[in-house]
Amino acid sequence: MVSLNKNYKNIKESYLFSDIASKVAAFSEKNPDVKIIRMGIGDVTRPLCKSVISEMTKGVKEMGEPETFHGYGPEQGYGFIKEPIKEYYKEHGVELLLDEIFISDGAKSDLGNILDLFSGDNTVLIPDPVYPVYVDTNIMDGRKIIFADSNEENGFLPLPDDSIKADLIYICSPNNPTGAVYNREQLKKWVDYANNNGSIILFDAAYEAFISGDYPKSIYEIEGAKTCAIEFCSLSKTAGFTGTRMGYTVVPKNLKAEDMSLNKMWLRRQTTKFNGVSYIVQKGGLGVFTPEGRKQISENIDYYKENAKIITDCMDELGIFYTGGKNSPYVWLKCPENMESWEFFDLLLKKAGVVGTPGSGFGSNGKNFFRLTAFSTRENTVEAMERFKKLVSSL
Ligand SMILES: *Cc1c(COP(=O)(O)O)cnc(C)c1O
């Protein structure tokens, strides 16, 4: 009889977004007149920009003509999209080779798939709170997980210390859910730790496009990172590709462990298990990197960042501690009156009709915190913050 991967029994059911949805549904059934404003789920709302649609449309037309039809493409992506990504990295001082860039159908898949390269014996360090994918994918493989406390004391930016014994280290900067972003000195500490201990950093740069200050957008801006880090990025939050699906993963040629090249292993893995991202979608991705595309996506990002500013202005006015909102679409705030995150969720829904995400859904250190996203419309963000202010002032 077949035997199964029993690690799946150890994955906690994720009730976070379904619990939120059912609480919201129950509330709106009882209060049909209340206009609910959703600032919970981390999905974008602005449509794809014109430049993406224009390139993608060209791709669609090419697919309908015998001379320009494309069948299977290179598993690791077409040169026409890897070139502009290479140029993009060059803008922030990072030199990459084309075959260090692998085009993917998004960061989530690659963050999970990369674990094919590592044995189940490795110990994994994951910040708490964090994007739940890191935890669940490692539980599926039965790896031992240790957590790095991310909390108010360290500004939600944990740093390495010698007591940590970890082989794989996840870093997400700017972070989901906290919006906190590491500076160069802090990231250098992680890079040095990894190089000294033979660990590998899995760096999630999904929100790099939201960085405007002098913070590293790529871990490869830090000296020594090419011998210890793999970087994952995505057009999902950068250019609204959450439903279109394209990302990229960088595996440096110099990254080695046990005398094996991780770049070669990843190439072998991808050519074996993946047949590449749709030609049409890669054409659309090209539209992100043209001069017009760059301008258009930055308009969308500025729109979200202005929403984030409306949220953080409200927190400043109320004197509420928060992280994020400046180089991130997320504002991570401390629940007023030391409330537990689900308690504040219920109160905010019932008294203000505003939906956010309880911090405890991202890890135990989120117990008294709450995530609001800037991915809403301007009108809704303004109205939500007016209601928030009224509620919190009355407590
Ligand atoms: C949204 C998000 C991603 C992007 O995932 P895709 O699969 O590319 O849509 C990756 N990491 C984090 C932390 C995210 O929040």
mmCIF file of C-alpha atoms and ligand atoms in Angstrom:
data_model
loop_
_atom_site.group_PDB
_atom_site.id
_atom_site.type_symbol
_atom_site.label_atom_id
_atom_site.label_comp_id
_atom_site.label_asym_id
_atom_site.label_seq_id
_atom_site.Cartn_x
_atom_site.Cartn_y
_atom_site.Cartn_z
ATOM 1 C CA MET A 1 0.000 0.000 0.000
ATOM 2 C CA VAL A 2 1.121 3.511 -0.734
ATOM 3 C CA SER A 3 2.655 5.451 2.112
ATOM 4 C CA LEU A 4 2.409 9.219 2.314
ATOM 5 C CA ASN A 5 4.451 12.225 3.354
ATOM 6 C CA LYS A 6 3.250 12.343 6.932
ATOM 7 C CA ASN A 7 4.790 15.749 7.493
ATOM 8 C CA TYR A 8 1.567 17.073 5.992
ATOM 9 C CA LYS A 9 -0.130 16.060 9.234
ATOM 10 C CA ASN A 10 2.026 18.614 11.005
ATOM 11 C CA ILE A 11 0.942 21.610 8.930
ATOM 12 C CA LYS A 12 -1.482 23.787 10.801
ATOM 13 C CA GLU A 13 -4.682 24.494 8.914
ATOM 14 C CA SER A 14 -4.602 28.094 7.828
ATOM 15 C CA TYR A 15 -7.834 29.596 9.044
ATOM 16 C CA LEU A 16 -6.630 33.191 8.988
ATOM 17 C CA PHE A 17 -8.236 34.492 5.800
ATOM 18 C CA SER A 18 -11.223 32.142 5.950
ATOM 19 C CA ASP A 19 -11.916 33.187 9.561
ATOM 20 C CA ILE A 20 -11.705 36.804 8.498
ATOM 21 C CA ALA A 21 -14.045 36.164 5.561
ATOM 22 C CA SER A 22 -16.644 34.392 7.689
ATOM 23 C CA LYS A 23 -16.581 37.069 10.405
ATOM 24 C CA VAL A 24 -17.028 39.766 7.753
ATOM 25 C CA ALA A 25 -19.861 37.825 6.060
ATOM 26 C CA ALA A 26 -21.684 37.350 9.383
ATOM 27 C CA PHE A 27 -21.305 41.032 10.213
ATOM 28 C CA SER A 28 -22.537 42.319 6.870
ATOM 29 C CA GLU A 29 -25.532 40.007 6.967
ATOM 30 C CA LYS A 30 -26.599 41.582 10.257
ATOM 31 C CA ASN A 31 -25.640 45.104 9.182
ATOM 32 C CA PRO A 32 -26.460 45.339 5.467
ATOM 33 C CA ASP A 33 -26.295 49.157 5.548
ATOM 34 C CA VAL A 34 -22.696 49.387 6.751
ATOM 35 C CA LYS A 35 -20.200 49.920 3.945
ATOM 36 C CA ILE A 36 -17.312 47.626 4.787
ATOM 37 C CA ILE A 37 -13.811 48.768 3.867
ATOM 38 C CA ARG A 38 -11.322 45.960 3.315
ATOM 39 C CA MET A 39 -7.730 46.654 4.244
ATOM 40 C CA GLY A 40 -6.813 43.092 5.051
ATOM 41 C CA ILE A 41 -5.665 40.865 2.205
ATOM 42 C CA GLY A 42 -2.303 41.603 0.563
ATOM 43 C CA ASP A 43 -3.541 41.756 -3.005
ATOM 44 C CA VAL A 44 -3.182 44.717 -5.321
ATOM 45 C CA THR A 45 -6.144 46.576 -6.826
ATOM 46 C CA ARG A 46 -4.693 48.779 -9.603
ATOM 47 C CA PRO A 47 -4.918 47.211 -13.089
ATOM 48 C CA LEU A 48 -1.882 46.269 -15.200
ATOM 49 C CA CYS A 49 -0.290 49.335 -16.746
ATOM 50 C CA LYS A 50 -0.663 50.229 -20.444
ATOM 51 C CA SER A 51 2.895 49.286 -21.322
ATOM 52 C CA VAL A 52 2.391 45.737 -19.979
ATOM 53 C CA ILE A 53 -0.877 45.336 -21.899
ATOM 54 C CA SER A 54 0.718 46.647 -25.073
ATOM 55 C CA GLU A 55 3.683 44.227 -24.913
ATOM 56 C CA MET A 56 1.447 41.351 -23.920
ATOM 57 C CA THR A 57 -0.898 42.076 -26.823
ATOM 58 C CA LYS A 58 2.068 41.941 -29.221
ATOM 59 C CA GLY A 59 2.905 38.555 -27.708
ATOM 60 C CA VAL A 60 -0.634 37.296 -28.245
ATOM 61 C CA LYS A 61 -0.557 38.379 -31.925
ATOM 62 C CA GLU A 62 2.823 36.717 -32.470
ATOM 63 C CA MET A 63 1.444 33.457 -31.115
ATOM 64 C CA GLY A 64 -1.240 33.495 -33.844
ATOM 65 C CA GLU A 65 1.159 33.708 -36.809
ATOM 66 C CA PRO A 66 3.287 30.832 -38.082
ATOM 67 C CA GLU A 67 6.389 33.039 -38.461
ATOM 68 C CA THR A 68 6.329 34.323 -34.911
ATOM 69 C CA PHE A 69 4.695 31.454 -33.015
ATOM 70 C CA HIS A 70 6.566 30.263 -29.913
ATOM 71 C CA GLY A 71 6.461 26.733 -28.556
ATOM 72 C CA TYR A 72 8.491 25.582 -25.570
ATOM 73 C CA GLY A 73 10.866 28.312 -24.478
ATOM 74 C CA PRO A 74 13.982 28.151 -22.322
ATOM 75 C CA GLU A 75 12.944 26.875 -18.883
ATOM 76 C CA GLN A 76 14.922 29.629 -17.185
ATOM 77 C CA GLY A 77 13.289 32.411 -19.235
ATOM 78 C CA TYR A 78 13.904 34.326 -22.463
ATOM 79 C CA GLY A 79 16.935 36.570 -22.853
ATOM 80 C CA PHE A 80 14.656 39.468 -23.795
ATOM 81 C CA ILE A 81 13.336 39.609 -20.224
ATOM 82 C CA LYS A 82 16.516 38.584 -18.383
ATOM 83 C CA GLU A 83 18.471 41.444 -20.037
ATOM 84 C CA PRO A 84 16.308 44.257 -18.616
ATOM 85 C CA ILE A 85 16.305 42.571 -15.190
ATOM 86 C CA LYS A 86 20.099 42.467 -15.312
ATOM 87 C CA GLU A 87 20.091 46.186 -16.204
ATOM 88 C CA TYR A 88 17.669 46.904 -13.367
ATOM 89 C CA TYR A 89 20.080 45.309 -10.873
ATOM 90 C CA LYS A 90 22.938 47.297 -12.359
ATOM 91 C CA GLU A 91 21.066 50.489 -11.417
ATOM 92 C CA HIS A 92 21.513 49.607 -7.779
ATOM 93 C CA GLY A 93 25.094 48.560 -8.228
ATOM 94 C CA VAL A 94 24.639 44.809 -8.621
ATOM 95 C CA GLU A 95 26.320 43.025 -11.535
ATOM 96 C CA LEU A 96 24.631 39.776 -12.476
ATOM 97 C CA LEU A 97 25.292 37.273 -15.237
ATOM 98 C CA LEU A 98 22.301 36.356 -17.398
ATOM 99 C CA ASP A 99 22.470 32.747 -16.303
ATOM 100 C CA GLU A 100 22.242 33.754 -12.656
ATOM 101 C CA ILE A 101 18.666 34.962 -13.344
ATOM 102 C CA PHE A 102 15.830 32.442 -13.533
ATOM 103 C CA ILE A 103 12.378 33.614 -14.612
ATOM 104 C CA SER A 104 9.593 32.053 -12.561
ATOM 105 C CA ASP A 105 5.824 32.072 -12.302
ATOM 106 C CA GLY A 106 6.127 33.994 -9.032
ATOM 107 C CA ALA A 107 8.096 34.108 -5.832
ATOM 108 C CA LYS A 108 5.860 31.777 -3.875
ATOM 109 C CA SER A 109 6.521 28.789 -6.146
ATOM 110 C CA ASP A 110 10.271 29.313 -6.141
ATOM 111 C CA LEU A 111 10.412 29.891 -2.375
ATOM 112 C CA GLY A 112 8.813 26.479 -2.013
ATOM 113 C CA ASN A 113 10.665 24.756 -4.863
ATOM 114 C CA ILE A 114 14.137 25.899 -3.793
ATOM 115 C CA LEU A 115 13.879 23.494 -0.870
ATOM 116 C CA ASP A 116 14.399 20.643 -3.381
ATOM 117 C CA LEU A 117 18.089 21.603 -3.212
ATOM 118 C CA PHE A 118 18.452 21.130 0.540
ATOM 119 C CA SER A 119 18.306 18.032 2.655
ATOM 120 C CA GLY A 120 15.686 17.569 5.322
ATOM 121 C CA ASP A 121 18.422 17.627 8.005
ATOM 122 C CA ASN A 122 18.962 21.363 7.829
ATOM 123 C CA THR A 123 17.816 23.624 10.616
ATOM 124 C CA VAL A 124 15.843 26.595 9.368
ATOM 125 C CA LEU A 125 15.639 30.040 10.936
ATOM 126 C CA ILE A 126 12.434 31.944 10.257
ATOM 127 C CA PRO A 127 11.477 35.318 11.698
ATOM 128 C CA ASP A 128 8.289 35.466 13.760
ATOM 129 C CA PRO A 129 6.007 37.052 12.569
ATOM 130 C CA VAL A 130 6.380 36.373 8.840
ATOM 131 C CA TYR A 131 4.786 35.358 5.507
ATOM 132 C CA PRO A 132 3.427 31.874 6.371
ATOM 133 C CA VAL A 133 4.796 30.172 3.227
ATOM 134 C CA TYR A 134 8.307 29.786 4.724
ATOM 135 C CA VAL A 135 7.034 27.839 7.711
ATOM 136 C CA ASP A 136 4.598 25.563 5.896
ATOM 137 C CA THR A 137 6.958 24.589 3.061
ATOM 138 C CA ASN A 138 9.586 23.517 5.589
ATOM 139 C CA ILE A 139 7.102 21.567 7.693
ATOM 140 C CA MET A 140 6.122 19.691 4.517
ATOM 141 C CA ASP A 141 9.752 18.528 4.254
ATOM 142 C CA GLY A 142 10.036 17.794 7.980
ATOM 143 C CA ARG A 143 12.806 20.326 8.641
ATOM 144 C CA LYS A 144 13.514 21.605 12.112
ATOM 145 C CA ILE A 145 12.416 25.225 12.423
ATOM 146 C CA ILE A 146 13.679 27.766 14.916
ATOM 147 C CA PHE A 147 12.181 31.239 15.140
ATOM 148 C CA ALA A 148 13.902 34.594 15.352
ATOM 149 C CA ASP A 149 11.859 36.872 17.581
ATOM 150 C CA SER A 150 10.824 39.946 15.689
ATOM 151 C CA ASN A 151 9.269 42.403 18.102
ATOM 152 C CA GLU A 152 8.855 45.964 19.299
ATOM 153 C CA GLU A 153 12.236 45.866 21.096
ATOM 154 C CA ASN A 154 14.200 45.153 17.927
ATOM 155 C CA GLY A 155 11.938 47.221 15.690
ATOM 156 C CA PHE A 156 10.771 43.977 14.029
ATOM 157 C CA LEU A 157 14.271 43.556 12.569
ATOM 158 C CA PRO A 158 15.938 40.618 14.339
ATOM 159 C CA LEU A 159 19.720 40.322 14.016
ATOM 160 C CA PRO A 160 21.971 37.263 14.241
ATOM 161 C CA ASP A 161 23.767 36.240 17.388
ATOM 162 C CA ASP A 162 26.185 33.449 18.144
ATOM 163 C CA SER A 163 23.595 31.356 19.940
ATOM 164 C CA ILE A 164 21.792 30.779 16.635
ATOM 165 C CA LYS A 165 22.607 27.527 14.858
ATOM 166 C CA ALA A 166 20.835 27.702 11.519
ATOM 167 C CA ASP A 167 21.631 26.344 8.059
ATOM 168 C CA LEU A 168 18.896 28.086 6.096
ATOM 169 C CA ILE A 169 17.857 31.624 6.986
ATOM 170 C CA TYR A 170 14.804 33.443 5.670
ATOM 171 C CA ILE A 171 14.888 37.200 5.392
ATOM 172 C CA CYS A 172 12.032 39.244 3.945
ATOM 173 C CA SER A 173 12.868 42.943 3.556
ATOM 174 C CA PRO A 174 10.747 45.061 3.271
ATOM 175 C CA ASN A 175 8.842 42.630 5.401
ATOM 176 C CA ASN A 176 5.396 41.166 5.109
ATOM 177 C CA PRO A 177 3.567 41.699 7.494
ATOM 178 C CA THR A 178 5.605 44.285 9.445
ATOM 179 C CA GLY A 179 6.763 46.554 6.606
ATOM 180 C CA ALA A 180 10.116 46.837 8.418
ATOM 181 C CA VAL A 181 13.161 47.146 6.166
ATOM 182 C CA TYR A 182 16.798 46.280 6.958
ATOM 183 C CA ASN A 183 19.518 48.838 6.379
ATOM 184 C CA ARG A 184 22.952 47.959 4.965
ATOM 185 C CA GLU A 185 24.712 47.502 8.314
ATOM 186 C CA GLN A 186 22.009 45.169 9.566
ATOM 187 C CA LEU A 187 21.959 43.056 6.400
ATOM 188 C CA LYS A 188 25.764 42.904 6.471
ATOM 189 C CA LYS A 189 25.495 41.221 9.886
ATOM 190 C CA TRP A 190 23.311 38.497 8.416
ATOM 191 C CA VAL A 191 25.615 38.065 5.405
ATOM 192 C CA ASP A 192 28.668 37.774 7.670
ATOM 193 C CA TYR A 193 26.853 35.323 9.915
ATOM 194 C CA ALA A 194 25.909 33.166 6.910
ATOM 195 C CA ASN A 195 29.400 33.218 5.386
ATOM 196 C CA ASN A 196 31.005 32.385 8.738
ATOM 197 C CA ASN A 197 28.644 29.533 9.489
ATOM 198 C CA GLY A 198 28.191 28.044 6.026
ATOM 199 C CA SER A 199 24.505 28.987 6.080
ATOM 200 C CA ILE A 200 22.405 30.077 3.138
ATOM 201 C CA ILE A 201 20.101 33.090 3.198
ATOM 202 C CA LEU A 202 16.851 32.903 1.265
ATOM 203 C CA PHE A 203 16.158 36.582 0.652
ATOM 204 C CA ASP A 204 12.627 37.593 -0.306
ATOM 205 C CA ALA A 205 12.676 40.934 -2.122
ATOM 206 C CA ALA A 206 9.014 40.910 -3.198
ATOM 207 C CA TYR A 207 8.530 44.471 -1.931
ATOM 208 C CA GLU A 208 11.815 46.016 -3.117
ATOM 209 C CA ALA A 209 9.950 48.338 -5.507
ATOM 210 C CA PHE A 210 8.437 50.129 -2.497
ATOM 211 C CA ILE A 211 11.848 51.198 -1.182
ATOM 212 C CA SER A 212 12.616 54.866 -1.647
ATOM 213 C CA GLY A 213 15.178 55.637 1.068
ATOM 214 C CA ASP A 214 18.787 54.464 1.216
ATOM 215 C CA TYR A 215 17.993 50.835 1.977
ATOM 216 C CA PRO A 216 19.255 47.861 -0.024
ATOM 217 C CA LYS A 217 16.766 46.668 -2.647
ATOM 218 C CA SER A 218 18.794 43.519 -3.205
ATOM 219 C CA ILE A 219 20.882 41.502 -0.790
ATOM 220 C CA TYR A 220 23.635 41.495 -3.427
ATOM 221 C CA GLU A 221 24.215 45.166 -2.635
ATOM 222 C CA ILE A 222 25.901 43.766 0.482
ATOM 223 C CA GLU A 223 29.498 42.613 0.099
ATOM 224 C CA GLY A 224 29.806 38.855 0.449
ATOM 225 C CA ALA A 225 26.177 38.058 -0.357
ATOM 226 C CA LYS A 226 26.964 36.234 -3.591
ATOM 227 C CA THR A 227 28.573 33.412 -1.648
ATOM 228 C CA CYS A 228 25.686 32.960 0.779
ATOM 229 C CA ALA A 229 22.356 34.144 -0.620
ATOM 230 C CA ILE A 230 19.602 33.306 -3.068
ATOM 231 C CA GLU A 231 17.187 36.133 -3.905
ATOM 232 C CA PHE A 232 13.519 35.844 -4.828
ATOM 233 C CA CYS A 233 11.604 38.642 -6.455
ATOM 234 C CA SER A 234 8.257 39.040 -8.090
ATOM 235 C CA LEU A 235 6.303 41.377 -10.319
ATOM 236 C CA SER A 236 3.215 40.736 -8.181
ATOM 237 C CA LYS A 237 3.481 43.768 -5.918
ATOM 238 C CA THR A 238 5.862 45.674 -8.226
ATOM 239 C CA ALA A 239 3.548 45.734 -11.213
ATOM 240 C CA GLY A 240 0.254 44.148 -10.198
ATOM 241 C CA PHE A 241 1.111 40.666 -11.539
ATOM 242 C CA THR A 242 -0.653 38.774 -8.729
ATOM 243 C CA GLY A 243 -3.057 37.272 -11.276
ATOM 244 C CA THR A 244 -0.677 37.344 -14.258
ATOM 245 C CA ARG A 245 2.214 35.452 -12.581
ATOM 246 C CA MET A 246 5.841 36.295 -13.140
ATOM 247 C CA GLY A 247 8.814 36.557 -10.831
ATOM 248 C CA TYR A 248 12.536 35.858 -10.862
ATOM 249 C CA THR A 249 15.063 34.117 -8.698
ATOM 250 C CA VAL A 250 18.768 34.906 -8.603
ATOM 251 C CA VAL A 251 21.208 32.102 -7.830
ATOM 252 C CA PRO A 252 24.815 33.352 -8.052
ATOM 253 C CA LYS A 253 27.442 31.238 -9.815
ATOM 254 C CA ASN A 254 29.712 31.563 -6.784
ATOM 255 C CA LEU A 255 27.176 30.084 -4.424
ATOM 256 C CA LYS A 256 28.467 26.681 -3.378
ATOM 257 C CA ALA A 257 27.843 24.221 -0.596
ATOM 258 C CA GLU A 258 29.557 20.858 -0.104
ATOM 259 C CA ASP A 259 31.453 21.577 -3.341
ATOM 260 C CA MET A 260 28.273 21.689 -5.364
ATOM 261 C CA SER A 261 27.110 24.701 -7.356
ATOM 262 C CA LEU A 262 23.629 25.759 -6.313
ATOM 263 C CA ASN A 263 23.230 27.558 -9.626
ATOM 264 C CA LYS A 264 23.838 24.280 -11.491
ATOM 265 C CA MET A 265 21.532 22.382 -9.170
ATOM 266 C CA TRP A 266 18.744 24.934 -9.598
ATOM 267 C CA LEU A 267 19.151 24.896 -13.393
ATOM 268 C CA ARG A 268 18.908 21.094 -13.316
ATOM 269 C CA ARG A 269 15.888 21.261 -11.041
ATOM 270 C CA GLN A 270 14.093 23.813 -13.224
ATOM 271 C CA THR A 271 14.855 22.114 -16.542
ATOM 272 C CA THR A 272 13.573 18.861 -15.070
ATOM 273 C CA LYS A 273 10.436 20.021 -13.290
ATOM 274 C CA PHE A 274 9.455 23.302 -14.976
ATOM 275 C CA ASN A 275 8.745 24.288 -18.573
ATOM 276 C CA GLY A 276 9.045 28.011 -18.178
ATOM 277 C CA VAL A 277 6.678 30.943 -17.899
ATOM 278 C CA SER A 278 4.225 31.573 -20.734
ATOM 279 C CA TYR A 279 5.771 33.540 -23.629
ATOM 280 C CA ILE A 280 2.867 35.997 -23.482
ATOM 281 C CA VAL A 281 3.410 36.681 -19.784
ATOM 282 C CA GLN A 282 7.152 37.168 -20.272
ATOM 283 C CA LYS A 283 6.304 39.703 -23.000
ATOM 284 C CA GLY A 284 4.042 41.417 -20.482
ATOM 285 C CA GLY A 285 6.936 41.383 -17.995
ATOM 286 C CA LEU A 286 9.049 43.148 -20.617
ATOM 287 C CA GLY A 287 6.464 45.949 -20.514
ATOM 288 C CA VAL A 288 7.356 46.531 -16.852
ATOM 289 C CA PHE A 289 10.975 47.369 -17.710
ATOM 290 C CA THR A 290 10.550 49.706 -20.701
ATOM 291 C CA PRO A 291 10.936 53.427 -19.879
ATOM 292 C CA GLU A 292 7.157 53.964 -20.203
ATOM 293 C CA GLY A 293 6.502 50.842 -18.136
ATOM 294 C CA ARG A 294 8.848 51.991 -15.392
ATOM 295 C CA LYS A 295 7.066 55.335 -15.256
ATOM 296 C CA GLN A 296 3.622 53.744 -15.231
ATOM 297 C CA ILE A 297 4.354 51.206 -12.493
ATOM 298 C CA SER A 298 5.952 53.860 -10.333
ATOM 299 C CA GLU A 299 2.727 55.879 -10.593
ATOM 300 C CA ASN A 300 0.832 52.891 -9.193
ATOM 301 C CA ILE A 301 3.386 52.364 -6.431
ATOM 302 C CA ASP A 302 3.212 56.068 -5.541
ATOM 303 C CA TYR A 303 -0.553 55.758 -5.354
ATOM 304 C CA TYR A 304 -0.247 52.918 -2.824
ATOM 305 C CA LYS A 305 2.470 54.751 -0.923
ATOM 306 C CA GLU A 306 0.268 57.815 -0.622
ATOM 307 C CA ASN A 307 -2.395 55.519 0.872
ATOM 308 C CA ALA A 308 0.237 54.194 3.272
ATOM 309 C CA LYS A 309 1.049 57.769 4.278
ATOM 310 C CA ILE A 310 -2.607 58.434 5.028
ATOM 311 C CA ILE A 311 -2.523 55.407 7.338
ATOM 312 C CA THR A 312 0.740 56.328 9.083
ATOM 313 C CA ASP A 313 -0.368 59.976 9.501
ATOM 314 C CA CYS A 314 -3.387 58.651 11.335
ATOM 315 C CA MET A 315 -1.188 56.473 13.585
ATOM 316 C CA ASP A 316 1.136 59.413 14.273
ATOM 317 C CA GLU A 317 -1.807 61.565 15.213
ATOM 318 C CA LEU A 318 -3.130 58.907 17.588
ATOM 319 C CA GLY A 319 0.326 58.174 19.002
ATOM 320 C CA ILE A 320 0.135 54.505 18.021
ATOM 321 C CA PHE A 321 3.402 52.559 17.619
ATOM 322 C CA TYR A 322 3.851 51.074 14.134
ATOM 323 C CA THR A 323 6.420 49.843 11.662
ATOM 324 C CA GLY A 324 6.233 49.977 7.859
ATOM 325 C CA GLY A 325 4.243 52.272 5.632
ATOM 326 C CA LYS A 326 7.313 54.152 4.407
ATOM 327 C CA ASN A 327 9.087 51.612 2.213
ATOM 328 C CA SER A 328 6.232 49.167 2.213
ATOM 329 C CA PRO A 329 2.521 48.892 1.439
ATOM 330 C CA TYR A 330 1.937 47.494 4.941
ATOM 331 C CA VAL A 331 1.450 49.296 8.218
ATOM 332 C CA TRP A 332 1.951 47.092 11.263
ATOM 333 C CA LEU A 333 0.449 48.755 14.288
ATOM 334 C CA LYS A 334 0.209 48.009 17.951
ATOM 335 C CA CYS A 335 -3.377 47.362 18.963
ATOM 336 C CA PRO A 336 -4.753 50.196 21.110
ATOM 337 C CA GLU A 337 -5.332 49.542 24.830
ATOM 338 C CA ASN A 338 -3.018 46.526 24.649
ATOM 339 C CA MET A 339 -5.799 44.546 22.973
ATOM 340 C CA GLU A 340 -5.199 41.103 21.525
ATOM 341 C CA SER A 341 -5.202 41.201 17.703
ATOM 342 C CA TRP A 342 -8.466 39.277 17.173
ATOM 343 C CA GLU A 343 -10.170 41.389 19.826
ATOM 344 C CA PHE A 344 -9.131 44.533 17.951
ATOM 345 C CA PHE A 345 -10.196 42.935 14.656
ATOM 346 C CA ASP A 346 -13.719 42.399 16.035
ATOM 347 C CA LEU A 347 -13.922 45.893 17.475
ATOM 348 C CA LEU A 348 -12.697 47.573 14.283
ATOM 349 C CA LEU A 349 -15.164 45.582 12.190
ATOM 350 C CA LYS A 350 -18.147 46.156 14.473
ATOM 351 C CA LYS A 351 -17.569 49.794 15.360
ATOM 352 C CA ALA A 352 -15.922 51.070 12.175
ATOM 353 C CA GLY A 353 -16.726 48.556 9.432
ATOM 354 C CA VAL A 354 -13.011 48.301 8.618
ATOM 355 C CA VAL A 355 -11.308 44.952 7.978
ATOM 356 C CA GLY A 356 -7.625 44.410 8.718
ATOM 357 C CA THR A 357 -5.495 41.361 9.465
ATOM 358 C CA PRO A 358 -4.874 40.226 13.052
ATOM 359 C CA GLY A 359 -1.155 39.970 13.726
ATOM 360 C CA SER A 360 -1.422 36.633 15.490
ATOM 361 C CA GLY A 361 -2.103 35.091 12.060
ATOM 362 C CA PHE A 362 1.576 35.697 11.188
ATOM 363 C CA GLY A 363 3.188 34.296 14.320
ATOM 364 C CA SER A 364 3.130 34.510 18.107
ATOM 365 C CA ASN A 365 4.889 37.892 18.202
ATOM 366 C CA GLY A 366 1.964 39.337 16.282
ATOM 367 C CA LYS A 367 -0.388 38.732 19.194
ATOM 368 C CA ASN A 368 -0.919 42.429 19.981
ATOM 369 C CA PHE A 369 -0.359 43.756 16.474
ATOM 370 C CA PHE A 370 -2.466 44.406 13.421
ATOM 371 C CA ARG A 371 -1.738 44.749 9.680
ATOM 372 C CA LEU A 372 -3.380 47.335 7.444
ATOM 373 C CA THR A 373 -2.606 47.387 3.730
ATOM 374 C CA ALA A 374 -2.295 50.364 1.409
ATOM 375 C CA PHE A 375 -3.629 48.347 -1.546
ATOM 376 C CA SER A 376 -7.085 49.889 -1.245
ATOM 377 C CA THR A 377 -8.491 52.866 -3.172
ATOM 378 C CA ARG A 378 -7.696 56.418 -2.046
ATOM 379 C CA GLU A 379 -11.325 57.133 -1.112
ATOM 380 C CA ASN A 380 -11.604 53.981 0.990
ATOM 381 C CA THR A 381 -8.273 54.553 2.708
ATOM 382 C CA VAL A 382 -9.258 58.088 3.693
ATOM 383 C CA GLU A 383 -12.649 56.983 4.939
ATOM 384 C CA ALA A 384 -11.244 53.973 6.808
ATOM 385 C CA MET A 385 -8.767 56.185 8.646
ATOM 386 C CA GLU A 386 -11.481 58.684 9.591
ATOM 387 C CA ARG A 387 -13.489 55.845 11.084
ATOM 388 C CA PHE A 388 -10.371 54.419 12.760
ATOM 389 C CA LYS A 389 -9.584 57.770 14.346
ATOM 390 C CA LYS A 390 -13.116 58.177 15.656
ATOM 391 C CA LEU A 391 -13.123 54.690 17.142
ATOM 392 C CA VAL A 392 -9.701 54.851 18.784
ATOM 393 C CA SER A 393 -10.307 58.361 20.181
ATOM 394 C CA SER A 394 -13.432 57.054 21.886
ATOM 395 C CA LEU A 395 -11.674 54.176 23.692
HETATM 396 C C1 LIG B 1 3.150 38.638 -2.175
HETATM 397 C C2 LIG B 1 4.404 38.049 -1.695
HETATM 398 C C3 LIG B 1 5.228 37.319 -2.556
HETATM 399 C C4 LIG B 1 4.916 37.208 -4.026
HETATM 400 O O1 LIG B 1 4.386 36.024 -4.358
HETATM 401 P P1 LIG B 1 4.043 35.696 -5.867
HETATM 402 O O2 LIG B 1 3.975 34.206 -5.859
HETATM 403 O O3 LIG B 1 5.152 36.205 -6.704
HETATM 404 O O4 LIG B 1 2.742 36.360 -6.173
HETATM 405 C C5 LIG B 1 6.409 36.790 -2.065
HETATM 406 N N1 LIG B 1 6.783 36.993 -0.788
HETATM 407 C C6 LIG B 1 6.026 37.710 0.051
HETATM 408 C C7 LIG B 1 6.504 37.944 1.425
HETATM 409 C C8 LIG B 1 4.806 38.234 -0.357
HETATM 410 O O5 LIG B 1 4.063 38.935 0.487
#
